[in-house]
């Protein structure tokens, strides 16, 4: 299976969020999986929580001992990366660990910023 096929398959289970829709969501956890260098150079979405991709499933398993506080299995989790590709695969994986409302941001951070939406300086220390 090609990476394009994996991406198409992953997106089939996601209710993807457009950048302008993000602020309208209630009970949402916004997760930034971009590398520190990108967050430092381009900024961050206000209210987002940077989580290193390598620990994402452990920190967001709603029943896990290593999870971060502030969300439940019923919380909508919106993951974003630079351009909305790896975040689709990450959101699919979060659905598999018990977050049925996990999804991602169409176009990623760069589409969000290009839409003129608010950005804060970064980098915030990531959850590791």
PDB file of C-alpha atoms in Angstrom:
ATOM      1  CA  UNK A   1       0.000   0.000   0.000  1.00  0.00           C
ATOM      2  CA  UNK A   2       1.395   3.431  -0.909  1.00  0.00           C
ATOM      3  CA  UNK A   3       1.543   6.340   1.518  1.00  0.00           C
ATOM      4  CA  UNK A   4      -1.129   8.070  -0.571  1.00  0.00           C
ATOM      5  CA  UNK A   5      -3.423   5.079  -0.085  1.00  0.00           C
ATOM      6  CA  UNK A   6      -2.697   5.043   3.656  1.00  0.00           C
ATOM      7  CA  UNK A   7      -3.542   8.742   3.809  1.00  0.00           C
ATOM      8  CA  UNK A   8      -6.795   8.276   1.881  1.00  0.00           C
ATOM      9  CA  UNK A   9      -7.766   5.388   4.134  1.00  0.00           C
ATOM     10  CA  UNK A  10      -6.993   7.375   7.295  1.00  0.00           C
ATOM     11  CA  UNK A  11      -8.961  10.406   6.126  1.00  0.00           C
ATOM     12  CA  UNK A  12     -11.976   8.194   5.432  1.00  0.00           C
ATOM     13  CA  UNK A  13     -12.590   7.960   9.189  1.00  0.00           C
ATOM     14  CA  UNK A  14     -11.962  11.633   9.994  1.00  0.00           C
ATOM     15  CA  UNK A  15     -14.372  14.569  10.175  1.00  0.00           C
ATOM     16  CA  UNK A  16     -11.569  16.965   9.191  1.00  0.00           C
ATOM     17  CA  UNK A  17     -11.710  20.566  10.438  1.00  0.00           C
ATOM     18  CA  UNK A  18     -11.123  23.595   8.215  1.00  0.00           C
ATOM     19  CA  UNK A  19      -8.939  26.324   9.754  1.00  0.00           C
ATOM     20  CA  UNK A  20     -11.822  28.807  10.138  1.00  0.00           C
ATOM     21  CA  UNK A  21     -13.932  26.157  11.927  1.00  0.00           C
ATOM     22  CA  UNK A  22     -11.397  25.514  14.675  1.00  0.00           C
ATOM     23  CA  UNK A  23     -12.425  28.427  16.932  1.00  0.00           C
ATOM     24  CA  UNK A  24     -16.079  27.345  16.746  1.00  0.00           C
ATOM     25  CA  UNK A  25     -15.480  23.955  18.370  1.00  0.00           C
ATOM     26  CA  UNK A  26     -16.480  23.311  21.984  1.00  0.00           C
ATOM     27  CA  UNK A  27     -14.739  20.870  24.330  1.00  0.00           C
ATOM     28  CA  UNK A  28     -11.728  20.600  22.046  1.00  0.00           C
ATOM     29  CA  UNK A  29      -8.090  19.746  22.624  1.00  0.00           C
ATOM     30  CA  UNK A  30      -5.861  21.152  19.865  1.00  0.00           C
ATOM     31  CA  UNK A  31      -2.589  19.231  19.534  1.00  0.00           C
ATOM     32  CA  UNK A  32       0.477  20.474  17.658  1.00  0.00           C
ATOM     33  CA  UNK A  33       2.757  17.641  16.507  1.00  0.00           C
ATOM     34  CA  UNK A  34       5.166  19.853  14.548  1.00  0.00           C
ATOM     35  CA  UNK A  35       8.856  19.829  15.411  1.00  0.00           C
ATOM     36  CA  UNK A  36      10.167  22.509  17.767  1.00  0.00           C
ATOM     37  CA  UNK A  37      12.025  24.201  14.904  1.00  0.00           C
ATOM     38  CA  UNK A  38       8.783  24.774  12.995  1.00  0.00           C
ATOM     39  CA  UNK A  39       7.003  26.095  16.078  1.00  0.00           C
ATOM     40  CA  UNK A  40       9.893  28.489  16.742  1.00  0.00           C
ATOM     41  CA  UNK A  41      10.055  29.756  13.157  1.00  0.00           C
ATOM     42  CA  UNK A  42       6.342  29.992  12.335  1.00  0.00           C
ATOM     43  CA  UNK A  43       4.543  30.308  15.656  1.00  0.00           C
ATOM     44  CA  UNK A  44       1.742  28.301  17.245  1.00  0.00           C
ATOM     45  CA  UNK A  45      -2.036  28.238  17.374  1.00  0.00           C
ATOM     46  CA  UNK A  46      -3.169  29.904  20.627  1.00  0.00           C
ATOM     47  CA  UNK A  47      -4.432  27.315  23.100  1.00  0.00           C
ATOM     48  CA  UNK A  48      -2.747  24.409  21.329  1.00  0.00           C
ATOM     49  CA  UNK A  49      -0.668  21.857  23.203  1.00  0.00           C
ATOM     50  CA  UNK A  50       2.579  20.719  21.560  1.00  0.00           C
ATOM     51  CA  UNK A  51       3.054  16.971  21.947  1.00  0.00           C
ATOM     52  CA  UNK A  52       6.056  15.162  20.511  1.00  0.00           C
ATOM     53  CA  UNK A  53       4.789  12.738  17.870  1.00  0.00           C
ATOM     54  CA  UNK A  54       6.840   9.917  19.357  1.00  0.00           C
ATOM     55  CA  UNK A  55       4.720   9.962  22.558  1.00  0.00           C
ATOM     56  CA  UNK A  56       1.375  11.075  21.117  1.00  0.00           C
ATOM     57  CA  UNK A  57      -0.567   7.852  21.668  1.00  0.00           C
ATOM     58  CA  UNK A  58       0.764   7.434  25.225  1.00  0.00           C
ATOM     59  CA  UNK A  59      -0.066  11.006  26.243  1.00  0.00           C
ATOM     60  CA  UNK A  60      -3.513  10.936  24.628  1.00  0.00           C
ATOM     61  CA  UNK A  61      -4.727   7.454  25.518  1.00  0.00           C
ATOM     62  CA  UNK A  62      -7.819   8.419  27.546  1.00  0.00           C
ATOM     63  CA  UNK A  63      -7.384   5.361  29.767  1.00  0.00           C
ATOM     64  CA  UNK A  64      -3.599   5.444  29.917  1.00  0.00           C
ATOM     65  CA  UNK A  65      -1.516   6.044  33.017  1.00  0.00           C
ATOM     66  CA  UNK A  66       0.760   8.469  31.123  1.00  0.00           C
ATOM     67  CA  UNK A  67      -1.960  10.651  29.630  1.00  0.00           C
ATOM     68  CA  UNK A  68      -1.971  14.413  29.933  1.00  0.00           C
ATOM     69  CA  UNK A  69      -4.831  15.929  31.961  1.00  0.00           C
ATOM     70  CA  UNK A  70      -7.760  17.885  30.607  1.00  0.00           C
ATOM     71  CA  UNK A  71      -9.576  15.567  28.221  1.00  0.00           C
ATOM     72  CA  UNK A  72     -11.738  12.454  28.106  1.00  0.00           C
ATOM     73  CA  UNK A  73     -12.646   9.878  25.472  1.00  0.00           C
ATOM     74  CA  UNK A  74     -15.543  12.185  24.509  1.00  0.00           C
ATOM     75  CA  UNK A  75     -13.332  15.214  23.827  1.00  0.00           C
ATOM     76  CA  UNK A  76     -12.811  16.329  20.248  1.00  0.00           C
ATOM     77  CA  UNK A  77      -9.069  16.239  19.581  1.00  0.00           C
ATOM     78  CA  UNK A  78      -7.789  18.183  16.570  1.00  0.00           C
ATOM     79  CA  UNK A  79      -4.225  17.312  15.606  1.00  0.00           C
ATOM     80  CA  UNK A  80      -2.195  19.473  13.257  1.00  0.00           C
ATOM     81  CA  UNK A  81       1.183  19.351  11.575  1.00  0.00           C
ATOM     82  CA  UNK A  82       2.725  21.657   8.980  1.00  0.00           C
ATOM     83  CA  UNK A  83       0.454  20.924   6.029  1.00  0.00           C
ATOM     84  CA  UNK A  84      -2.118  18.348   7.135  1.00  0.00           C
ATOM     85  CA  UNK A  85      -0.584  15.065   6.048  1.00  0.00           C
ATOM     86  CA  UNK A  86       1.085  13.412   9.038  1.00  0.00           C
ATOM     87  CA  UNK A  87      -1.679  14.789  11.248  1.00  0.00           C
ATOM     88  CA  UNK A  88      -4.235  12.678   9.362  1.00  0.00           C
ATOM     89  CA  UNK A  89      -2.276   9.523  10.171  1.00  0.00           C
ATOM     90  CA  UNK A  90      -1.822  10.643  13.784  1.00  0.00           C
ATOM     91  CA  UNK A  91      -5.555  11.355  14.195  1.00  0.00           C
ATOM     92  CA  UNK A  92      -6.379   7.900  12.831  1.00  0.00           C
ATOM     93  CA  UNK A  93      -4.028   6.387  15.412  1.00  0.00           C
ATOM     94  CA  UNK A  94      -5.687   8.389  18.201  1.00  0.00           C
ATOM     95  CA  UNK A  95      -9.070   7.024  17.147  1.00  0.00           C
ATOM     96  CA  UNK A  96      -7.598   3.544  17.514  1.00  0.00           C
ATOM     97  CA  UNK A  97      -6.485   4.224  21.108  1.00  0.00           C
ATOM     98  CA  UNK A  98      -9.928   5.361  22.216  1.00  0.00           C
ATOM     99  CA  UNK A  99     -10.562   8.899  20.948  1.00  0.00           C
ATOM    100  CA  UNK A 100     -13.405   8.472  18.433  1.00  0.00           C
ATOM    101  CA  UNK A 101     -13.650  12.243  17.882  1.00  0.00           C
ATOM    102  CA  UNK A 102      -9.971  12.625  16.968  1.00  0.00           C
ATOM    103  CA  UNK A 103      -9.430  14.431  13.680  1.00  0.00           C
ATOM    104  CA  UNK A 104      -7.039  16.836  12.036  1.00  0.00           C
ATOM    105  CA  UNK A 105      -6.770  20.322  10.601  1.00  0.00           C
ATOM    106  CA  UNK A 106      -7.104  20.590   6.827  1.00  0.00           C
ATOM    107  CA  UNK A 107      -3.922  22.140   5.446  1.00  0.00           C
ATOM    108  CA  UNK A 108      -2.253  22.114   8.857  1.00  0.00           C
ATOM    109  CA  UNK A 109      -0.677  25.093  10.566  1.00  0.00           C
ATOM    110  CA  UNK A 110       0.342  26.735   7.310  1.00  0.00           C
ATOM    111  CA  UNK A 111      -3.251  26.861   6.013  1.00  0.00           C
ATOM    112  CA  UNK A 112      -4.385  28.189   9.388  1.00  0.00           C
ATOM    113  CA  UNK A 113      -1.766  30.966   9.340  1.00  0.00           C
ATOM    114  CA  UNK A 114      -2.412  31.749   5.650  1.00  0.00           C
ATOM    115  CA  UNK A 115      -6.090  32.284   6.525  1.00  0.00           C
ATOM    116  CA  UNK A 116      -5.003  35.160   8.784  1.00  0.00           C
ATOM    117  CA  UNK A 117      -6.081  33.411  11.982  1.00  0.00           C
ATOM    118  CA  UNK A 118      -4.371  34.246  15.304  1.00  0.00           C
ATOM    119  CA  UNK A 119      -0.874  32.916  15.918  1.00  0.00           C
ATOM    120  CA  UNK A 120       1.271  33.150  19.058  1.00  0.00           C
ATOM    121  CA  UNK A 121       5.074  33.129  19.148  1.00  0.00           C
ATOM    122  CA  UNK A 122       6.674  29.777  19.843  1.00  0.00           C
ATOM    123  CA  UNK A 123       8.104  27.469  20.767  1.00  0.00           C
ATOM    124  CA  UNK A 124       6.207  26.283  23.805  1.00  0.00           C
ATOM    125  CA  UNK A 125       7.872  23.286  25.449  1.00  0.00           C
ATOM    126  CA  UNK A 126       6.310  20.119  24.134  1.00  0.00           C
ATOM    127  CA  UNK A 127       4.845  17.320  26.181  1.00  0.00           C
ATOM    128  CA  UNK A 128       7.352  14.506  26.082  1.00  0.00           C
TER     129      UNK A 128
END
